[in-house]
């Protein structure tokens, strides 16, 4: 059983005609007929039945087709992977990034990638991690950077680094010490990522901790952007929490003090893709660039 035989089989299966399959493959009809005959001889069963409308797949052909597709596609992907070692001369990379990629100095990933591979088109989507995970799970994008935890049974993750989540306030005393989950649940809270709500990975961790302690966390104010939440806290509207990398990106404010949680809380940044999913050569290169950028990011704790 060879690749050329499987390609001929798939062409006949899809087109219902040896002559059409031959034209599609740019080979002779005799070559296609011989490939089908050799497959049937090896398998010991007919693959096609003649009808008034041409060749109709037999039951054996229906069984063989998904395996033939796997083999042909695997060979194509292998060729692409080897060719990509030399250069990327086209294609599209689809990649999801943290909404706050700019706060981690990751916003220029596209520029850096395009400088190396100017012929590759890039589609980079910046969303809340839960939405990035859903987009990867559905196949809309191939791979992405997320903060864990996110939902999705068909996903696999490669943990890269951690960033400590801090509580920040203008009213809490500087010597008050770490923040307990009880204090957090009682505080007047300004929380961001309003659209994602409690599906946001950082919020999910806090709500799970509160649930274990028999507490409920409710936000007094919800806004969409972290910078808006930061400005509201600076104005004395309430307190909030934020990963250190995002918090520090807004610059020092003498009125704002940050505190660790009594049980340290971390955002874990990871690469996500579908289990057993295929990444195009372009997206594999983009993912490698994103991974290096995260691991080299000051303030993050690498997990490798």
GROMACS .gro file of C-alpha atoms in nm:
model
  304
    1UNK     CA    1   0.000   0.000   0.000
    2UNK     CA    2   0.167   0.320  -0.120
    3UNK     CA    3   0.087   0.689  -0.100
    4UNK     CA    4   0.028   0.707  -0.474
    5UNK     CA    5  -0.224   0.421  -0.447
    6UNK     CA    6  -0.403   0.593  -0.159
    7UNK     CA    7  -0.412   0.923  -0.348
    8UNK     CA    8  -0.561   0.746  -0.649
    9UNK     CA    9  -0.816   0.575  -0.425
   10UNK     CA   10  -0.921   0.904  -0.264
   11UNK     CA   11  -0.951   1.074  -0.602
   12UNK     CA   12  -1.172   0.797  -0.742
   13UNK     CA   13  -1.375   0.791  -0.421
   14UNK     CA   14  -1.438   1.165  -0.440
   15UNK     CA   15  -1.494   1.196  -0.817
   16UNK     CA   16  -1.662   0.861  -0.891
   17UNK     CA   17  -1.461   0.811  -1.210
   18UNK     CA   18  -1.118   0.679  -1.303
   19UNK     CA   19  -1.088   0.924  -1.594
   20UNK     CA   20  -1.175   1.223  -1.373
   21UNK     CA   21  -0.936   1.102  -1.103
   22UNK     CA   22  -0.658   1.070  -1.360
   23UNK     CA   23  -0.712   1.426  -1.482
   24UNK     CA   24  -0.723   1.554  -1.123
   25UNK     CA   25  -0.395   1.379  -1.039
   26UNK     CA   26  -0.233   1.459  -1.378
   27UNK     CA   27  -0.156   1.090  -1.442
   28UNK     CA   28  -0.280   0.834  -1.692
   29UNK     CA   29  -0.602   0.639  -1.651
   30UNK     CA   30  -0.396   0.320  -1.665
   31UNK     CA   31  -0.194   0.436  -1.365
   32UNK     CA   32  -0.508   0.504  -1.160
   33UNK     CA   33  -0.665   0.171  -1.261
   34UNK     CA   34  -0.348  -0.017  -1.168
   35UNK     CA   35  -0.330   0.159  -0.827
   36UNK     CA   36  -0.690   0.063  -0.746
   37UNK     CA   37  -0.635  -0.293  -0.867
   38UNK     CA   38  -0.322  -0.335  -0.651
   39UNK     CA   39  -0.507  -0.200  -0.345
   40UNK     CA   40  -0.797  -0.440  -0.402
   41UNK     CA   41  -0.552  -0.727  -0.450
   42UNK     CA   42  -0.371  -0.645  -0.126
   43UNK     CA   43  -0.694  -0.603   0.071
   44UNK     CA   44  -0.866  -0.902  -0.091
   45UNK     CA   45  -1.194  -0.717  -0.144
   46UNK     CA   46  -1.346  -0.484  -0.407
   47UNK     CA   47  -1.334  -0.114  -0.325
   48UNK     CA   48  -1.571   0.014  -0.595
   49UNK     CA   49  -1.886  -0.111  -0.765
   50UNK     CA   50  -1.980  -0.010  -1.118
   51UNK     CA   51  -2.313   0.164  -1.160
   52UNK     CA   52  -2.491   0.357  -1.433
   53UNK     CA   53  -2.350   0.678  -1.285
   54UNK     CA   54  -1.990   0.556  -1.266
   55UNK     CA   55  -1.802   0.398  -0.979
   56UNK     CA   56  -1.975   0.376  -0.642
   57UNK     CA   57  -1.775   0.314  -0.320
   58UNK     CA   58  -1.820  -0.029  -0.170
   59UNK     CA   59  -1.842  -0.079   0.207
   60UNK     CA   60  -1.468  -0.150   0.217
   61UNK     CA   61  -1.397   0.189   0.054
   62UNK     CA   62  -1.599   0.368   0.320
   63UNK     CA   63  -1.391   0.195   0.587
   64UNK     CA   64  -1.061   0.267   0.415
   65UNK     CA   65  -1.124   0.635   0.336
   66UNK     CA   66  -1.057   0.794   0.681
   67UNK     CA   67  -0.734   0.596   0.719
   68UNK     CA   68  -0.623   0.688   0.368
   69UNK     CA   69  -0.690   1.055   0.446
   70UNK     CA   70  -0.483   1.028   0.764
   71UNK     CA   71  -0.190   0.876   0.573
   72UNK     CA   72  -0.196   1.126   0.287
   73UNK     CA   73  -0.238   1.424   0.520
   74UNK     CA   74   0.037   1.300   0.750
   75UNK     CA   75   0.276   1.274   0.456
   76UNK     CA   76   0.184   1.625   0.342
   77UNK     CA   77   0.237   1.766   0.691
   78UNK     CA   78   0.570   1.591   0.720
   79UNK     CA   79   0.685   1.744   0.391
   80UNK     CA   80   0.568   2.089   0.504
   81UNK     CA   81   0.750   2.051   0.835
   82UNK     CA   82   1.079   1.963   0.666
   83UNK     CA   83   1.043   2.238   0.409
   84UNK     CA   84   0.971   2.490   0.684
   85UNK     CA   85   1.313   2.421   0.835
   86UNK     CA   86   1.460   2.618   0.548
   87UNK     CA   87   1.213   2.897   0.494
   88UNK     CA   88   0.848   2.991   0.517
   89UNK     CA   89   0.735   3.112   0.178
   90UNK     CA   90   0.366   3.170   0.249
   91UNK     CA   91   0.079   3.039   0.451
   92UNK     CA   92  -0.116   3.180   0.743
   93UNK     CA   93  -0.049   3.164   1.116
   94UNK     CA   94  -0.357   3.188   1.338
   95UNK     CA   95  -0.271   3.255   1.701
   96UNK     CA   96  -0.452   3.377   2.012
   97UNK     CA   97  -0.285   3.593   2.276
   98UNK     CA   98  -0.365   3.717   2.623
   99UNK     CA   99  -0.582   4.025   2.616
  100UNK     CA  100  -0.310   4.198   2.818
  101UNK     CA  101  -0.025   4.091   2.593
  102UNK     CA  102   0.083   4.455   2.561
  103UNK     CA  103   0.123   4.478   2.938
  104UNK     CA  104   0.368   4.187   2.917
  105UNK     CA  105   0.549   4.350   2.624
  106UNK     CA  106   0.419   4.079   2.390
  107UNK     CA  107   0.226   4.305   2.154
  108UNK     CA  108   0.515   4.324   1.906
  109UNK     CA  109   0.517   3.949   1.841
  110UNK     CA  110   0.361   4.002   1.499
  111UNK     CA  111   0.622   4.261   1.403
  112UNK     CA  112   0.909   4.037   1.509
  113UNK     CA  113   0.760   3.736   1.331
  114UNK     CA  114   0.692   3.932   1.013
  115UNK     CA  115   1.050   4.061   1.006
  116UNK     CA  116   1.171   3.699   0.993
  117UNK     CA  117   0.897   3.560   0.767
  118UNK     CA  118   0.760   3.846   0.555
  119UNK     CA  119   0.569   3.614   0.321
  120UNK     CA  120   0.354   3.464   0.598
  121UNK     CA  121   0.023   3.624   0.686
  122UNK     CA  122  -0.057   3.642   1.058
  123UNK     CA  123  -0.399   3.644   1.221
  124UNK     CA  124  -0.350   3.721   1.591
  125UNK     CA  125  -0.654   3.746   1.817
  126UNK     CA  126  -0.638   3.905   2.163
  127UNK     CA  127  -0.914   3.787   2.395
  128UNK     CA  128  -0.976   3.679   2.751
  129UNK     CA  129  -0.808   3.342   2.804
  130UNK     CA  130  -1.140   3.156   2.826
  131UNK     CA  131  -1.239   3.287   2.482
  132UNK     CA  132  -0.896   3.205   2.335
  133UNK     CA  133  -0.939   2.848   2.462
  134UNK     CA  134  -1.284   2.821   2.304
  135UNK     CA  135  -1.149   2.952   1.973
  136UNK     CA  136  -0.871   2.691   1.978
  137UNK     CA  137  -1.116   2.416   2.077
  138UNK     CA  138  -1.349   2.503   1.789
  139UNK     CA  139  -1.063   2.520   1.537
  140UNK     CA  140  -1.103   2.892   1.469
  141UNK     CA  141  -0.741   2.944   1.571
  142UNK     CA  142  -0.463   2.686   1.588
  143UNK     CA  143  -0.281   2.778   1.907
  144UNK     CA  144  -0.262   3.050   2.168
  145UNK     CA  145  -0.135   3.187   2.495
  146UNK     CA  146  -0.374   3.162   2.789
  147UNK     CA  147  -0.384   3.200   3.164
  148UNK     CA  148  -0.495   2.882   3.340
  149UNK     CA  149  -0.743   2.745   3.430
  150UNK     CA  150  -0.962   2.743   3.119
  151UNK     CA  151  -1.228   2.500   2.998
  152UNK     CA  152  -1.196   2.244   2.720
  153UNK     CA  153  -1.166   1.864   2.726
  154UNK     CA  154  -1.001   1.849   2.383
  155UNK     CA  155  -0.715   2.085   2.472
  156UNK     CA  156  -0.357   2.031   2.578
  157UNK     CA  157  -0.141   2.282   2.760
  158UNK     CA  158   0.227   2.361   2.789
  159UNK     CA  159   0.286   2.562   3.105
  160UNK     CA  160   0.545   2.834   3.057
  161UNK     CA  161   0.559   3.078   3.347
  162UNK     CA  162   0.382   3.215   3.654
  163UNK     CA  163   0.297   3.568   3.759
  164UNK     CA  164   0.191   3.644   4.116
  165UNK     CA  165  -0.153   3.800   4.154
  166UNK     CA  166  -0.159   4.090   4.401
  167UNK     CA  167  -0.435   4.272   4.587
  168UNK     CA  168  -0.410   4.649   4.555
  169UNK     CA  169  -0.574   4.935   4.737
  170UNK     CA  170  -0.539   5.300   4.836
  171UNK     CA  171  -0.707   5.254   5.175
  172UNK     CA  172  -0.557   4.936   5.319
  173UNK     CA  173  -0.277   5.005   5.566
  174UNK     CA  174   0.074   4.937   5.439
  175UNK     CA  175   0.152   4.706   5.732
  176UNK     CA  176  -0.173   4.510   5.711
  177UNK     CA  177   0.004   4.200   5.579
  178UNK     CA  178  -0.121   3.936   5.333
  179UNK     CA  179  -0.487   3.933   5.230
  180UNK     CA  180  -0.708   3.643   5.334
  181UNK     CA  181  -0.991   3.511   5.123
  182UNK     CA  182  -1.230   3.625   5.396
  183UNK     CA  183  -1.105   3.984   5.369
  184UNK     CA  184  -1.124   3.970   4.991
  185UNK     CA  185  -1.485   3.850   5.001
  186UNK     CA  186  -1.582   4.138   5.233
  187UNK     CA  187  -1.399   4.410   5.038
  188UNK     CA  188  -1.554   4.667   4.806
  189UNK     CA  189  -1.425   4.526   4.479
  190UNK     CA  190  -1.359   4.674   4.139
  191UNK     CA  191  -1.302   4.386   3.896
  192UNK     CA  192  -1.213   4.393   3.526
  193UNK     CA  193  -1.289   4.159   3.234
  194UNK     CA  194  -1.662   4.215   3.283
  195UNK     CA  195  -1.755   4.027   2.964
  196UNK     CA  196  -1.577   3.708   3.073
  197UNK     CA  197  -1.699   3.755   3.430
  198UNK     CA  198  -1.633   3.460   3.658
  199UNK     CA  199  -1.510   3.252   3.365
  200UNK     CA  200  -1.193   3.465   3.380
  201UNK     CA  201  -0.915   3.231   3.505
  202UNK     CA  202  -0.796   3.456   3.791
  203UNK     CA  203  -1.148   3.517   3.912
  204UNK     CA  204  -1.224   3.145   3.892
  205UNK     CA  205  -0.936   3.065   4.126
  206UNK     CA  206  -1.060   3.319   4.381
  207UNK     CA  207  -1.421   3.205   4.361
  208UNK     CA  208  -1.312   2.842   4.413
  209UNK     CA  209  -1.116   2.945   4.723
  210UNK     CA  210  -1.413   3.139   4.854
  211UNK     CA  211  -1.647   2.848   4.788
  212UNK     CA  212  -1.427   2.612   4.989
  213UNK     CA  213  -1.445   2.863   5.278
  214UNK     CA  214  -1.824   2.892   5.244
  215UNK     CA  215  -1.801   3.247   5.111
  216UNK     CA  216  -1.937   3.430   4.808
  217UNK     CA  217  -1.746   3.698   4.617
  218UNK     CA  218  -1.939   3.974   4.447
  219UNK     CA  219  -1.796   4.274   4.261
  220UNK     CA  220  -1.931   4.618   4.348
  221UNK     CA  221  -1.812   4.747   4.012
  222UNK     CA  222  -1.719   4.554   3.698
  223UNK     CA  223  -1.537   4.710   3.405
  224UNK     CA  224  -1.393   4.567   3.087
  225UNK     CA  225  -1.033   4.685   3.098
  226UNK     CA  226  -0.764   4.639   3.362
  227UNK     CA  227  -0.648   4.998   3.321
  228UNK     CA  228  -0.998   5.123   3.404
  229UNK     CA  229  -1.003   4.913   3.720
  230UNK     CA  230  -0.657   5.046   3.813
  231UNK     CA  231  -0.772   5.405   3.769
  232UNK     CA  232  -1.086   5.347   3.975
  233UNK     CA  233  -0.880   5.200   4.259
  234UNK     CA  234  -0.640   5.495   4.235
  235UNK     CA  235  -0.942   5.725   4.270
  236UNK     CA  236  -1.050   5.542   4.587
  237UNK     CA  237  -1.356   5.371   4.437
  238UNK     CA  238  -1.262   5.031   4.579
  239UNK     CA  239  -0.994   4.762   4.582
  240UNK     CA  240  -0.895   4.507   4.320
  241UNK     CA  241  -0.653   4.230   4.229
  242UNK     CA  242  -0.423   4.198   3.930
  243UNK     CA  243  -0.125   3.998   3.809
  244UNK     CA  244   0.200   4.173   3.896
  245UNK     CA  245   0.310   4.212   3.533
  246UNK     CA  246  -0.009   4.395   3.443
  247UNK     CA  247  -0.008   4.601   3.763
  248UNK     CA  248   0.350   4.716   3.714
  249UNK     CA  249   0.289   4.810   3.352
  250UNK     CA  250   0.069   5.100   3.463
  251UNK     CA  251   0.363   5.262   3.643
  252UNK     CA  252   0.407   5.353   4.010
  253UNK     CA  253   0.132   5.541   4.189
  254UNK     CA  254   0.227   5.650   4.542
  255UNK     CA  255  -0.134   5.620   4.652
  256UNK     CA  256  -0.162   5.251   4.556
  257UNK     CA  257  -0.025   4.975   4.775
  258UNK     CA  258  -0.020   4.609   4.672
  259UNK     CA  259  -0.026   4.300   4.893
  260UNK     CA  260   0.017   3.927   4.842
  261UNK     CA  261  -0.260   3.684   4.927
  262UNK     CA  262  -0.215   3.479   5.243
  263UNK     CA  263  -0.231   3.171   5.020
  264UNK     CA  264  -0.017   3.290   4.727
  265UNK     CA  265  -0.216   3.325   4.405
  266UNK     CA  266  -0.061   3.291   4.059
  267UNK     CA  267  -0.161   3.334   3.699
  268UNK     CA  268  -0.007   3.044   3.505
  269UNK     CA  269   0.066   3.135   3.143
  270UNK     CA  270   0.053   2.843   2.901
  271UNK     CA  271   0.045   2.756   2.533
  272UNK     CA  272  -0.279   2.584   2.433
  273UNK     CA  273  -0.367   2.375   2.129
  274UNK     CA  274  -0.608   2.097   2.049
  275UNK     CA  275  -0.509   1.748   2.161
  276UNK     CA  276  -0.345   1.567   1.871
  277UNK     CA  277  -0.413   1.879   1.665
  278UNK     CA  278  -0.203   1.983   1.370
  279UNK     CA  279  -0.014   2.311   1.376
  280UNK     CA  280   0.084   2.462   1.045
  281UNK     CA  281   0.457   2.530   1.003
  282UNK     CA  282   0.391   2.903   1.031
  283UNK     CA  283   0.197   2.868   1.356
  284UNK     CA  284   0.461   2.635   1.503
  285UNK     CA  285   0.721   2.907   1.439
  286UNK     CA  286   0.493   3.174   1.586
  287UNK     CA  287   0.427   2.959   1.895
  288UNK     CA  288   0.801   2.909   1.946
  289UNK     CA  289   0.854   3.285   1.924
  290UNK     CA  290   0.575   3.348   2.176
  291UNK     CA  291   0.717   3.085   2.412
  292UNK     CA  292   1.063   3.244   2.410
  293UNK     CA  293   0.909   3.587   2.468
  294UNK     CA  294   0.719   3.466   2.774
  295UNK     CA  295   1.016   3.278   2.920
  296UNK     CA  296   1.239   3.584   2.878
  297UNK     CA  297   0.983   3.825   3.024
  298UNK     CA  298   1.123   4.001   3.336
  299UNK     CA  299   0.912   3.946   3.647
  300UNK     CA  300   0.771   3.611   3.540
  301UNK     CA  301   0.881   3.285   3.700
  302UNK     CA  302   0.962   3.028   3.426
  303UNK     CA  303   0.817   2.681   3.481
  304UNK     CA  304   1.078   2.507   3.267
   0.00000   0.00000   0.00000
